[in-house]
């Protein structure tokens, strides 16, 4: 049985990270008598002289509802590099330093909370024989091996509330309101929030849209007397034959960041319909703050299951939700595929059944 384990949070934060940390600490200490150390600022805390701190059950009091991560996080640190053609490489030097530090400090295993990028680094540790268990985190819900990642349901709640609020102002002013949501190259947040927040048009990366179809929906609603339209667009959505829209990077941002499709739509819609349109970019409000009750539950189950996985002798696994059960899957499998919205899947079909347009070229004429 391990005596000392570490816990790491990596990549963009998501509501529920602290809830997982709490469950890891409580389970490891209460069930297995382990000592838990929190590694600071993602894997970076394993470098130099190592920045980590002991986490006892008394240190995790009050963490269940708390947003962010008490350990700090970062997006792309020293453990991976990108070649000019976008290929990821994992330099040997930081990995060796981290392993050396963990040996020196007696850390025998790691619980790693992260999305695809962080878990791919975790897999590198596993390949070198170091005991690892992954916990899937991302508001984007784009990890293939789990039905849900924690943080996603909270992001949906926030986007739903935003759409509800935009609805009333859109209606009052007879305007087109566009809500741009996160999700990277997947449309899960836009699709779910579009359904729960009663959007008229949902635009997602998996279904490239044509502007004429979006304009057709706005005009059809106008003609029917519903003189406002609510559109939710995923940051990674693009026009058929077009490209994704990226933000201009400041000097401190190292990677290209998606964003701006909402503003592009606004200009096009105003020009083509003569109607006033406004764009709201929901941004990091989807990630900050307290997890909802579902994410608290999922995070707690994931945290406890991660410790059980290590304690039972499993190696290189990731906890996952499948058919309402928390199970473990090989980490390797979990990081190879991104889970995308199926363009003819049930959620898209339901949305179409109730009259939501995806702006697809082959969609029948929009009927209100
Ligand atoms: O993966 C989570 C996410 O919030 C994406 O939806 C978004 O594209 C990205 O991270 C933004 O990351 P940041 O602003 O932290 O660089």
XYZ file of C-alpha atoms and ligand atoms in Angstrom:
384
model
C 0.000 0.000 0.000
C 1.271 3.477 -0.833
C 2.198 5.621 2.153
C 2.414 8.965 0.348
C 0.561 10.065 -2.773
C 0.455 13.392 -4.638
C -2.454 15.192 -6.247
C -2.026 17.471 -9.275
C -4.460 19.801 -11.063
C -3.518 20.739 -14.637
C -4.874 22.684 -17.630
C -7.783 25.146 -17.535
C -9.687 25.139 -14.254
C -13.208 23.739 -13.983
C -15.812 23.846 -11.201
C -15.326 20.747 -9.059
C -11.507 20.545 -8.912
C -11.471 21.338 -5.198
C -14.300 18.873 -4.589
C -12.136 16.115 -6.141
C -9.130 17.154 -4.026
C -11.308 16.957 -0.910
C -12.577 13.469 -1.802
C -9.047 12.245 -2.618
C -7.706 13.466 0.729
C -10.580 12.134 2.800
C -10.622 8.717 1.092
C -6.838 8.269 1.081
C -6.489 9.208 4.755
C -9.623 7.588 6.167
C -9.686 4.366 4.156
C -6.000 3.677 3.547
C -4.028 5.728 6.065
C -2.071 7.433 3.257
C -0.507 10.867 3.452
C -1.568 13.213 0.646
C 0.551 16.004 -0.807
C -0.855 18.719 -3.072
C 1.525 19.574 -5.937
C 1.386 23.271 -6.770
C 0.846 24.842 -10.198
C 0.253 21.617 -12.139
C 3.307 19.393 -12.829
C 5.507 22.494 -12.523
C 5.459 21.969 -8.746
C 7.499 18.788 -9.269
C 10.430 20.728 -10.727
C 13.285 22.614 -9.032
C 13.026 22.000 -5.305
C 9.422 20.814 -5.681
C 6.506 22.874 -4.433
C 4.073 20.717 -2.566
C 2.189 20.789 0.697
C 0.672 18.199 2.972
C -3.114 18.036 2.757
C -4.834 16.630 5.811
C -8.628 16.277 6.151
C -8.580 19.490 8.194
C -7.007 21.293 5.195
C -9.891 20.401 2.884
C -12.709 21.684 5.077
C -14.998 23.940 3.058
C -13.587 22.855 -0.318
C -16.692 21.131 -1.713
C -18.385 24.289 -3.052
C -15.211 26.253 -3.748
C -14.400 27.171 -7.378
C -10.950 27.051 -9.003
C -8.198 24.900 -7.531
C -6.393 25.540 -4.264
C -3.272 24.019 -5.862
C -3.098 26.412 -8.799
C -2.833 25.287 -12.410
C -1.305 26.225 -15.745
C -2.050 25.460 -19.350
C 1.119 24.423 -21.079
C 4.111 24.120 -18.815
C 7.568 22.575 -19.102
C 6.359 19.009 -19.668
C 5.219 19.380 -23.272
C 6.361 21.337 -26.306
C 4.824 21.942 -29.703
C 6.845 21.641 -32.906
C 6.151 24.327 -35.570
C 3.809 21.880 -37.343
C 1.771 21.365 -34.188
C 3.181 18.004 -33.092
C 3.434 17.502 -29.295
C 6.706 16.365 -27.788
C 7.415 15.456 -24.185
C 10.945 16.536 -23.232
C 12.885 14.035 -21.132
C 14.581 16.487 -18.771
C 11.567 17.776 -16.739
C 10.163 14.265 -16.560
C 13.402 12.954 -15.060
C 13.637 15.847 -12.633
C 10.047 15.251 -11.466
C 10.631 11.524 -10.973
C 13.841 12.251 -9.071
C 12.072 14.759 -6.803
C 9.211 12.373 -6.114
C 11.641 9.612 -5.199
C 13.551 11.970 -2.909
C 10.343 13.115 -1.187
C 8.787 9.664 -1.034
C 5.800 10.396 -3.317
C 4.877 6.954 -4.627
C 1.873 7.683 -6.858
C -0.053 10.598 -8.383
C -3.731 11.422 -8.814
C -3.862 13.716 -11.854
C -6.906 15.906 -12.496
C -6.949 17.211 -16.039
C -8.227 17.264 -19.581
C -6.692 15.624 -22.625
C -3.390 17.582 -22.512
C -2.712 17.055 -18.790
C -3.706 13.389 -18.951
C -1.342 12.878 -21.907
C 1.500 14.092 -19.653
C 0.239 11.746 -16.908
C 0.439 8.911 -19.443
C 4.140 9.738 -19.962
C 4.730 9.167 -16.235
C 2.834 5.875 -16.445
C 4.971 4.767 -19.403
C 8.052 5.288 -17.217
C 6.583 2.963 -14.603
C 5.284 5.606 -12.171
C 1.856 4.801 -10.637
C -0.759 7.230 -11.946
C -4.526 7.555 -11.958
C -6.312 10.218 -14.011
C -9.504 12.127 -13.212
C -11.258 13.639 -16.262
C -11.862 17.356 -15.933
C -13.073 19.853 -18.510
C -16.078 22.055 -18.996
C -15.930 21.053 -22.689
C -16.983 17.421 -21.961
C -14.855 16.309 -24.901
C -13.122 13.246 -23.418
C -14.235 10.126 -25.262
C -13.878 7.503 -22.528
C -16.303 9.126 -20.093
C -19.900 10.157 -20.609
C -19.337 13.246 -18.487
C -16.443 15.262 -17.145
C -16.947 17.336 -14.000
C -17.400 21.056 -14.634
C -19.538 20.527 -17.733
C -22.936 20.553 -16.024
C -22.067 23.736 -14.130
C -21.002 25.391 -17.397
C -24.369 24.392 -18.910
C -26.231 25.939 -15.962
C -24.369 29.217 -16.414
C -24.921 29.272 -20.180
C -28.608 28.420 -19.661
C -29.060 31.301 -17.263
C -27.309 33.619 -19.709
C -29.671 32.508 -22.501
C -32.729 32.982 -20.276
C -31.602 36.521 -19.532
C -30.813 37.262 -23.170
C -34.248 35.952 -24.118
C -36.128 38.665 -22.259
C -33.982 41.515 -23.541
C -34.060 40.107 -27.112
C -37.867 39.969 -26.924
C -38.189 43.472 -25.498
C -36.043 45.024 -28.250
C -36.915 42.721 -31.169
C -33.220 42.014 -31.560
C -31.003 39.129 -32.517
C -28.944 38.099 -29.487
C -25.896 35.906 -29.999
C -24.279 34.029 -27.122
C -20.758 32.729 -27.809
C -19.847 29.831 -25.524
C -16.670 27.780 -24.963
C -16.051 24.163 -25.939
C -12.876 24.228 -28.064
C -13.501 22.068 -31.153
C -16.701 20.530 -29.860
C -20.243 21.811 -29.523
C -21.362 20.101 -26.305
C -21.864 23.276 -24.267
C -23.635 25.076 -27.127
C -25.889 22.099 -27.887
C -26.932 21.394 -24.293
C -27.352 25.047 -23.340
C -29.151 25.772 -26.619
C -31.711 23.121 -25.730
C -32.087 24.086 -22.074
C -31.979 27.838 -22.740
C -34.438 27.752 -25.640
C -32.176 28.984 -28.436
C -33.648 29.332 -31.926
C -30.370 28.612 -33.693
C -27.426 26.500 -32.422
C -24.129 26.627 -34.293
C -21.501 23.978 -33.484
C -18.169 22.874 -34.994
C -19.537 19.444 -35.910
C -22.186 20.981 -38.235
C -20.608 23.693 -40.416
C -23.234 26.370 -41.059
C -24.159 28.496 -44.054
C -24.925 32.132 -43.314
C -27.978 32.127 -45.605
C -29.641 29.468 -43.455
C -29.037 31.492 -40.291
C -30.429 34.596 -41.987
C -33.416 32.554 -43.236
C -34.237 31.569 -39.623
C -34.064 35.178 -38.406
C -36.296 36.383 -41.260
C -38.784 33.522 -40.847
C -39.160 34.341 -37.156
C -39.665 38.001 -38.009
C -42.312 37.188 -40.599
C -44.163 34.968 -38.109
C -44.395 37.748 -35.532
C -41.639 36.423 -33.248
C -39.456 39.389 -33.998
C -36.432 38.306 -31.995
C -33.967 35.460 -32.369
C -31.619 33.835 -29.857
C -28.510 32.213 -31.246
C -25.939 30.195 -29.326
C -22.653 29.659 -31.091
C -19.728 27.481 -29.985
C -16.362 29.248 -30.108
C -15.074 26.565 -32.503
C -17.994 26.776 -34.983
C -17.255 27.814 -38.561
C -18.979 28.450 -41.854
C -19.087 25.640 -44.388
C -15.818 25.863 -46.326
C -14.547 28.540 -43.904
C -12.083 28.586 -41.050
C -12.387 28.785 -37.264
C -12.091 32.299 -35.831
C -9.231 33.064 -33.429
C -8.585 35.935 -31.044
C -5.610 38.170 -31.504
C -3.014 37.025 -29.021
C -1.435 39.327 -26.482
C 2.254 38.924 -25.718
C 1.680 36.634 -22.723
C -0.544 34.071 -24.496
C 1.499 31.267 -25.983
C -1.221 29.321 -27.779
C -3.826 30.403 -30.354
C -7.167 30.977 -28.643
C -10.559 30.434 -30.272
C -12.960 33.375 -30.149
C -14.696 35.983 -32.261
C -17.214 33.901 -34.212
C -20.069 35.628 -32.326
C -18.953 39.075 -33.454
C -18.491 37.841 -37.026
C -22.070 36.520 -36.984
C -23.405 39.765 -35.544
C -21.945 41.851 -38.366
C -23.183 39.460 -41.053
C -26.688 39.225 -39.588
C -27.078 43.010 -39.263
C -25.886 43.463 -42.830
C -28.116 40.744 -44.276
C -31.307 41.317 -42.260
C -31.191 44.997 -41.328
C -31.996 43.955 -37.762
C -30.089 45.051 -34.709
C -27.935 42.291 -33.247
C -25.761 42.029 -30.135
C -23.117 39.522 -29.118
C -22.290 38.342 -25.602
C -19.144 36.288 -25.049
C -19.726 34.190 -21.935
C -16.035 33.276 -21.618
C -14.517 32.320 -18.291
C -17.765 32.851 -16.370
C -18.423 29.282 -17.545
C -15.383 28.071 -15.613
C -15.216 30.207 -12.504
C -17.126 29.820 -9.252
C -18.913 27.093 -7.400
C -19.765 23.681 -8.933
C -23.455 22.796 -9.104
C -24.802 19.856 -7.118
C -24.316 17.387 -9.978
C -20.649 18.308 -10.385
C -20.073 18.127 -6.623
C -21.470 14.589 -6.706
C -19.474 13.530 -9.786
C -16.260 15.117 -8.483
C -16.655 13.406 -5.098
C -17.274 10.007 -6.701
C -14.351 10.472 -9.102
C -11.981 11.498 -6.280
C -12.837 8.493 -4.097
C -12.717 6.098 -7.093
C -9.288 7.415 -8.115
C -7.831 6.541 -4.699
C -9.470 3.084 -4.750
C -7.955 2.490 -8.204
C -4.426 3.185 -6.937
C -4.953 1.244 -3.720
C -6.295 -1.816 -5.547
C -3.121 -2.059 -7.630
C -4.486 -0.635 -10.887
C -1.950 1.376 -12.882
C -2.369 3.928 -15.668
C -6.155 4.125 -15.452
C -8.601 7.013 -15.606
C -11.847 7.117 -13.664
C -14.847 7.511 -15.947
C -18.623 7.643 -15.901
C -20.283 5.012 -18.051
C -23.960 3.996 -17.851
C -24.287 5.901 -14.548
C -21.432 3.927 -12.956
C -17.989 5.198 -12.014
C -15.478 2.763 -13.494
C -11.857 2.976 -14.640
C -10.519 2.779 -18.206
C -6.949 2.674 -19.523
C -5.519 6.200 -19.529
C -4.054 5.521 -22.945
C -7.530 4.919 -24.414
C -8.918 7.981 -22.700
C -6.571 10.454 -24.360
C -6.565 9.321 -27.971
C -10.041 10.360 -29.034
C -11.900 13.607 -28.608
C -15.639 13.097 -28.147
C -17.573 15.086 -30.720
C -21.282 15.751 -31.122
C -22.815 13.270 -33.574
C -24.469 15.431 -36.254
C -27.412 13.034 -36.557
C -27.417 11.973 -32.896
C -30.384 12.108 -30.550
C -29.785 15.570 -29.111
C -29.438 17.145 -32.542
C -32.521 15.291 -33.777
C -34.538 16.430 -30.759
C -33.404 20.009 -31.285
C -34.494 19.827 -34.918
C -37.803 18.192 -33.899
C -38.646 21.226 -31.813
C -37.672 23.684 -34.533
C -34.087 24.642 -33.697
C -31.903 25.382 -36.723
C -28.234 24.386 -36.977
C -27.771 26.527 -40.095
C -26.891 23.387 -42.075
C -27.087 23.608 -45.878
C -29.365 20.561 -46.197
C -31.891 21.680 -43.571
C -35.487 22.115 -44.769
C -36.782 25.726 -44.839
C -37.087 27.155 -41.326
C -40.615 26.972 -39.948
C -41.534 28.848 -36.743
O -10.799 23.577 -22.354
C -11.461 24.471 -21.532
C -11.505 25.849 -22.147
O -12.241 26.669 -21.288
C -12.027 25.898 -23.583
O -13.422 25.805 -23.639
C -11.448 27.207 -24.045
O -11.269 27.224 -25.447
C -10.120 27.252 -23.365
O -10.202 26.395 -22.244
C -9.710 28.632 -22.925
O -8.534 28.496 -22.212
P -7.704 29.671 -21.525
O -8.453 30.956 -21.641
O -7.517 29.206 -20.128
O -6.424 29.685 -22.285
